[in-house]
mmCIF file of C-alpha atoms and ligand atoms in Angstrom:
data_model
loop_
_atom_site.group_PDB
_atom_site.id
_atom_site.type_symbol
_atom_site.label_atom_id
_atom_site.label_comp_id
_atom_site.label_asym_id
_atom_site.label_seq_id
_atom_site.Cartn_x
_atom_site.Cartn_y
_atom_site.Cartn_z
ATOM 1 C CA UNK A 810 0.037 -0.055 -0.014
ATOM 2 C CA UNK A 811 2.874 2.393 1.017
ATOM 3 C CA UNK A 812 4.424 2.006 -2.535
ATOM 4 C CA UNK A 813 1.237 3.013 -4.279
ATOM 5 C CA UNK A 814 0.849 5.990 -1.851
ATOM 6 C CA UNK A 815 4.437 7.095 -2.365
ATOM 7 C CA UNK A 816 4.437 6.780 -6.173
ATOM 8 C CA UNK A 817 1.015 8.405 -6.288
ATOM 9 C CA UNK A 818 2.257 11.612 -4.527
ATOM 10 C CA UNK A 819 5.573 11.603 -6.423
ATOM 11 C CA UNK A 820 3.758 11.487 -9.813
ATOM 12 C CA UNK A 821 0.531 13.386 -8.990
ATOM 13 C CA UNK A 822 0.099 17.026 -8.389
ATOM 14 C CA UNK A 823 -1.361 17.356 -4.891
ATOM 15 C CA UNK A 824 -0.526 21.078 -4.707
ATOM 16 C CA UNK A 825 -2.412 22.030 -7.823
ATOM 17 C CA UNK A 826 -5.587 20.207 -6.690
ATOM 18 C CA UNK A 827 -5.521 20.772 -2.890
ATOM 19 C CA UNK A 828 -2.910 23.264 -1.844
ATOM 20 C CA UNK A 829 -3.238 26.398 -3.840
ATOM 21 C CA UNK A 830 -3.832 28.608 -0.751
ATOM 22 C CA UNK A 831 -0.768 29.367 1.357
ATOM 23 C CA UNK A 832 -3.145 30.366 4.251
ATOM 24 C CA UNK A 833 -5.555 28.053 5.982
ATOM 25 C CA UNK A 834 -9.204 28.487 5.133
ATOM 26 C CA UNK A 835 -11.775 29.448 7.935
ATOM 27 C CA UNK A 836 -12.431 25.839 8.996
ATOM 28 C CA UNK A 837 -8.671 24.866 9.034
ATOM 29 C CA UNK A 838 -7.749 28.144 10.907
ATOM 30 C CA UNK A 839 -10.330 27.216 13.507
ATOM 31 C CA UNK A 840 -8.787 23.718 14.021
ATOM 32 C CA UNK A 841 -5.134 25.192 14.009
ATOM 33 C CA UNK A 842 -6.028 27.816 16.478
ATOM 34 C CA UNK A 843 -7.724 25.266 18.824
ATOM 35 C CA UNK A 844 -4.511 23.143 18.644
ATOM 36 C CA UNK A 845 -2.287 26.157 19.354
ATOM 37 C CA UNK A 846 -4.456 27.046 22.315
ATOM 38 C CA UNK A 847 -3.434 23.737 23.915
ATOM 39 C CA UNK A 848 0.338 24.061 23.317
ATOM 40 C CA UNK A 849 2.929 25.845 25.497
ATOM 41 C CA UNK A 850 4.923 28.700 24.016
ATOM 42 C CA UNK A 851 7.600 27.536 21.609
ATOM 43 C CA UNK A 852 6.172 24.073 21.570
ATOM 44 C CA UNK A 853 7.713 21.188 19.654
ATOM 45 C CA UNK A 854 5.312 19.641 17.175
ATOM 46 C CA UNK A 855 5.806 16.553 14.913
ATOM 47 C CA UNK A 856 3.780 16.489 11.716
ATOM 48 C CA UNK A 857 3.154 12.998 10.330
ATOM 49 C CA UNK A 858 2.528 13.125 6.490
ATOM 50 C CA UNK A 859 3.355 16.852 6.416
ATOM 51 C CA UNK A 860 2.890 17.189 2.604
ATOM 52 C CA UNK A 861 4.299 20.412 1.095
ATOM 53 C CA UNK A 862 4.261 22.313 4.521
ATOM 54 C CA UNK A 863 1.539 24.720 3.616
ATOM 55 C CA UNK A 864 -0.717 25.849 4.894
ATOM 56 C CA UNK A 865 -0.466 23.976 8.215
ATOM 57 C CA UNK A 866 3.209 23.862 9.206
ATOM 58 C CA UNK A 867 3.830 27.411 7.986
ATOM 59 C CA UNK A 868 0.942 28.722 10.130
ATOM 60 C CA UNK A 869 2.433 27.051 13.247
ATOM 61 C CA UNK A 870 6.018 28.039 12.514
ATOM 62 C CA UNK A 871 4.917 31.692 11.941
ATOM 63 C CA UNK A 872 3.468 31.555 15.521
ATOM 64 C CA UNK A 873 6.663 30.475 17.175
ATOM 65 C CA UNK A 874 6.117 26.539 17.046
ATOM 66 C CA UNK A 875 9.120 24.446 16.347
ATOM 67 C CA UNK A 876 7.944 21.893 13.678
ATOM 68 C CA UNK A 877 9.467 18.665 12.404
ATOM 69 C CA UNK A 878 7.698 17.251 9.382
ATOM 70 C CA UNK A 879 7.901 13.762 7.952
ATOM 71 C CA UNK A 880 6.690 12.673 4.641
ATOM 72 C CA UNK A 881 7.071 9.486 2.449
ATOM 73 C CA UNK A 882 7.229 11.576 -0.689
ATOM 74 C CA UNK A 883 10.631 12.987 -1.528
ATOM 75 C CA UNK A 884 8.992 15.633 -3.774
ATOM 76 C CA UNK A 885 6.726 16.903 -0.948
ATOM 77 C CA UNK A 886 9.683 17.004 1.482
ATOM 78 C CA UNK A 887 11.618 19.150 -1.047
ATOM 79 C CA UNK A 888 8.615 21.467 -1.526
ATOM 80 C CA UNK A 889 8.107 21.692 2.178
ATOM 81 C CA UNK A 890 11.703 22.815 2.711
ATOM 82 C CA UNK A 891 11.223 25.521 0.167
ATOM 83 C CA UNK A 892 7.815 26.557 1.566
ATOM 84 C CA UNK A 893 8.709 26.639 5.206
ATOM 85 C CA UNK A 894 12.363 27.598 5.636
ATOM 86 C CA UNK A 895 14.427 26.912 8.794
ATOM 87 C CA UNK A 896 12.188 23.908 9.455
ATOM 88 C CA UNK A 897 13.237 20.317 9.562
ATOM 89 C CA UNK A 898 11.540 18.034 7.051
ATOM 90 C CA UNK A 899 12.504 14.380 6.620
ATOM 91 C CA UNK A 900 11.616 11.636 4.159
ATOM 92 C CA UNK A 901 10.349 8.584 5.770
ATOM 93 C CA UNK A 902 7.365 6.236 6.474
ATOM 94 C CA UNK A 903 5.773 7.394 9.806
ATOM 95 C CA UNK A 904 4.509 3.898 10.373
ATOM 96 C CA UNK A 905 7.961 2.583 10.567
ATOM 97 C CA UNK A 906 9.827 5.226 12.485
ATOM 98 C CA UNK A 907 9.931 5.094 16.243
ATOM 99 C CA UNK A 908 10.233 8.460 17.967
ATOM 100 C CA UNK A 909 11.581 9.153 21.401
ATOM 101 C CA UNK A 910 9.042 8.716 24.094
ATOM 102 C CA UNK A 911 7.669 11.886 25.621
ATOM 103 C CA UNK A 912 9.506 14.016 23.140
ATOM 104 C CA UNK A 913 6.828 16.266 21.608
ATOM 105 C CA UNK A 914 4.170 18.694 22.862
ATOM 106 C CA UNK A 915 1.994 18.217 19.928
ATOM 107 C CA UNK A 916 1.571 15.873 16.970
ATOM 108 C CA UNK A 917 -0.294 16.468 13.757
ATOM 109 C CA UNK A 918 -1.473 13.833 11.244
ATOM 110 C CA UNK A 919 -3.698 15.613 8.728
ATOM 111 C CA UNK A 920 -5.173 13.614 5.947
ATOM 112 C CA UNK A 921 -2.366 11.106 6.187
ATOM 113 C CA UNK A 922 -3.354 8.232 8.438
ATOM 114 C CA UNK A 923 -5.800 6.798 6.008
ATOM 115 C CA UNK A 924 -2.888 6.116 3.614
ATOM 116 C CA UNK A 925 -1.707 3.284 5.887
ATOM 117 C CA UNK A 926 -3.771 0.150 6.354
ATOM 118 C CA UNK A 927 -6.401 0.561 9.012
ATOM 119 C CA UNK A 928 -5.091 -2.695 10.829
ATOM 120 C CA UNK A 929 -2.216 -0.376 11.796
ATOM 121 C CA UNK A 930 -4.266 2.624 12.910
ATOM 122 C CA UNK A 931 -4.513 1.623 16.608
ATOM 123 C CA UNK A 932 -0.781 0.909 16.793
ATOM 124 C CA UNK A 933 0.005 4.238 15.215
ATOM 125 C CA UNK A 934 -2.267 6.008 17.790
ATOM 126 C CA UNK A 935 -0.481 4.123 20.543
ATOM 127 C CA UNK A 936 2.862 5.313 19.157
ATOM 128 C CA UNK A 937 1.509 8.900 19.042
ATOM 129 C CA UNK A 938 0.466 8.498 22.656
ATOM 130 C CA UNK A 939 3.954 7.331 23.753
ATOM 131 C CA UNK A 940 5.749 10.117 21.716
ATOM 132 C CA UNK A 941 3.728 12.941 23.336
ATOM 133 C CA UNK A 942 4.895 14.423 26.500
ATOM 134 C CA UNK A 943 2.383 14.063 29.484
ATOM 135 C CA UNK A 944 -0.487 16.555 28.692
ATOM 136 C CA UNK A 945 0.601 16.758 24.996
ATOM 137 C CA UNK A 946 -2.059 16.961 22.277
ATOM 138 C CA UNK A 947 -2.481 15.474 18.858
ATOM 139 C CA UNK A 948 -4.820 16.535 16.054
ATOM 140 C CA UNK A 949 -5.667 14.046 13.468
ATOM 141 C CA UNK A 950 -7.902 14.065 10.326
ATOM 142 C CA UNK A 951 -9.681 10.771 9.766
ATOM 143 C CA UNK A 952 -11.766 9.339 7.047
ATOM 144 C CA UNK A 953 -15.507 8.835 7.644
ATOM 145 C CA UNK A 954 -16.440 6.034 5.314
ATOM 146 C CA UNK A 955 -15.259 2.835 6.883
ATOM 147 C CA UNK A 956 -13.438 1.095 4.102
ATOM 148 C CA UNK A 957 -10.876 -1.647 4.559
ATOM 149 C CA UNK A 958 -8.991 -0.793 1.451
ATOM 150 C CA UNK A 959 -9.842 1.356 -1.566
ATOM 151 C CA UNK A 960 -7.877 2.509 -4.632
ATOM 152 C CA UNK A 961 -8.537 5.290 -7.093
ATOM 153 C CA UNK A 962 -6.928 5.509 -10.506
ATOM 154 C CA UNK A 963 -6.902 9.230 -10.848
ATOM 155 C CA UNK A 964 -6.285 11.095 -7.570
ATOM 156 C CA UNK A 965 -4.461 14.302 -8.485
ATOM 157 C CA UNK A 966 -3.366 12.536 -11.736
ATOM 158 C CA UNK A 967 -2.193 9.227 -10.257
ATOM 159 C CA UNK A 968 -3.222 5.986 -8.599
ATOM 160 C CA UNK A 969 -3.778 6.308 -4.807
ATOM 161 C CA UNK A 970 -4.853 3.949 -1.887
ATOM 162 C CA UNK A 971 -6.812 4.441 1.272
ATOM 163 C CA UNK A 972 -7.981 2.540 4.335
ATOM 164 C CA UNK A 973 -10.042 3.794 7.164
ATOM 165 C CA UNK A 974 -12.573 3.027 9.989
ATOM 166 C CA UNK A 975 -15.586 5.088 10.630
ATOM 167 C CA UNK A 976 -15.217 7.760 13.400
ATOM 168 C CA UNK A 977 -16.907 5.613 16.138
ATOM 169 C CA UNK A 978 -13.952 3.172 16.022
ATOM 170 C CA UNK A 979 -11.407 6.043 16.469
ATOM 171 C CA UNK A 980 -13.430 7.352 19.422
ATOM 172 C CA UNK A 981 -13.197 3.770 20.913
ATOM 173 C CA UNK A 982 -9.445 3.711 20.296
ATOM 174 C CA UNK A 983 -9.035 7.103 22.053
ATOM 175 C CA UNK A 984 -10.817 5.664 25.084
ATOM 176 C CA UNK A 985 -8.871 2.445 25.153
ATOM 177 C CA UNK A 986 -5.480 4.156 24.766
ATOM 178 C CA UNK A 987 -6.261 6.927 27.414
ATOM 179 C CA UNK A 988 -6.606 10.018 25.194
ATOM 180 C CA UNK A 989 -9.166 12.640 26.402
ATOM 181 C CA UNK A 990 -11.147 14.283 23.633
ATOM 182 C CA UNK A 991 -10.849 18.127 23.515
ATOM 183 C CA UNK A 992 -12.566 18.966 20.156
ATOM 184 C CA UNK A 993 -14.343 16.895 17.379
ATOM 185 C CA UNK A 994 -15.362 18.488 14.082
ATOM 186 C CA UNK A 995 -16.664 17.273 10.748
ATOM 187 C CA UNK A 996 -15.311 18.877 7.632
ATOM 188 C CA UNK A 997 -17.916 18.691 4.878
ATOM 189 C CA UNK A 998 -21.152 16.876 4.935
ATOM 190 C CA UNK A 999 -22.177 13.140 4.504
ATOM 191 C CA UNK A 1000 -22.091 12.381 0.700
ATOM 192 C CA UNK A 1001 -19.460 14.977 -0.104
ATOM 193 C CA UNK A 1002 -16.361 13.817 -1.927
ATOM 194 C CA UNK A 1003 -14.322 15.325 0.834
ATOM 195 C CA UNK A 1004 -15.876 14.497 4.243
ATOM 196 C CA UNK A 1005 -13.512 14.190 7.215
ATOM 197 C CA UNK A 1006 -13.536 13.774 10.937
ATOM 198 C CA UNK A 1007 -11.074 15.956 12.798
ATOM 199 C CA UNK A 1008 -10.230 15.090 16.459
ATOM 200 C CA UNK A 1009 -8.082 17.036 18.848
ATOM 201 C CA UNK A 1010 -7.182 14.907 21.875
ATOM 202 C CA UNK A 1011 -4.953 15.052 24.943
ATOM 203 C CA UNK A 1012 -2.668 12.551 26.471
HETATM 204 C C1 LIG B 377 -3.323 14.100 1.582
HETATM 205 S S1 LIG B 377 -1.708 14.576 1.868
HETATM 206 C C2 LIG B 377 -1.757 15.656 3.143
HETATM 207 C C3 LIG B 377 -0.616 16.354 3.383
HETATM 208 C C4 LIG B 377 -0.610 17.480 4.568
HETATM 209 N N1 LIG B 377 -0.868 16.875 5.799
HETATM 210 C C5 LIG B 377 -1.626 18.439 4.239
HETATM 211 O O1 LIG B 377 -2.808 18.388 4.767
HETATM 212 O O2 LIG B 377 -1.340 19.355 3.345
HETATM 213 C C6 LIG B 377 -1.074 13.131 2.525
HETATM 214 C C7 LIG B 377 0.423 13.200 2.798
HETATM 215 O O3 LIG B 377 0.820 12.076 3.633
HETATM 216 C C8 LIG B 377 1.961 11.537 3.091
HETATM 217 N N2 LIG B 377 2.026 10.012 3.585
HETATM 218 C C9 LIG B 377 1.112 9.065 3.234
HETATM 219 N N3 LIG B 377 1.516 8.030 3.867
HETATM 220 C C10 LIG B 377 2.616 8.254 4.517
HETATM 221 C C11 LIG B 377 3.517 7.469 5.400
HETATM 222 N N4 LIG B 377 3.260 6.074 5.579
HETATM 223 N N5 LIG B 377 4.556 8.115 5.990
HETATM 224 C C12 LIG B 377 4.871 9.402 5.749
HETATM 225 N N6 LIG B 377 4.121 10.196 4.916
HETATM 226 C C13 LIG B 377 3.032 9.610 4.339
HETATM 227 C C14 LIG B 377 1.847 11.696 1.613
HETATM 228 O O4 LIG B 377 3.123 11.714 0.942
HETATM 229 C C15 LIG B 377 1.256 13.116 1.512
HETATM 230 O O5 LIG B 377 2.226 14.081 1.479
#
């Protein structure tokens, strides 16, 4: 699955289809401000599947947050380095990297977790929990459809793969792992092509 995803983002044009705006839209700004409100000054944030660094990482860096971004696409990492200078971006698969325990105040995973198989989603959330400092927060965008595995031939001009549970399962995972929910929002409406569940939770 990861090979399809990596190739898809290397070949496709995600920026042209989804990231023309350097600033977050009203919905995204609301979520970022809610995340920022929970972080200490000069917080350290890890962004899993950071993409091209805009609008999210740029918004945080401009507000004094120290961000480290990880992305499986070499092209996206190179673009992120240009878009958000003096910020560390590395190429890698976030499902395979182990981070130091209790090393970040905040962790983002925006529209990225659904690109690894859902059998790994609970493990990833447990890893996020371990990586956060006590009281740290994570904000994650999940799919809403509940699909074990799906492929599309023409996502931003290339083949792409997804796997997701429905939000109720993630809420159950949060409870089992020990996360406390701070904010839950739905982006879009049922039936929309882009319909996502955003959760902001605390360790
Ligand atoms: C839909 S884009 C979202 C990018 C960014 N979070 C944003 O919202 O602009 C998904 C990103 O996750 C990255 N990605 C997908 N699976 C990954 C993995 N296993 N490890 C690291 N990055 C991954 C892709 O390369 C892509 O840049």
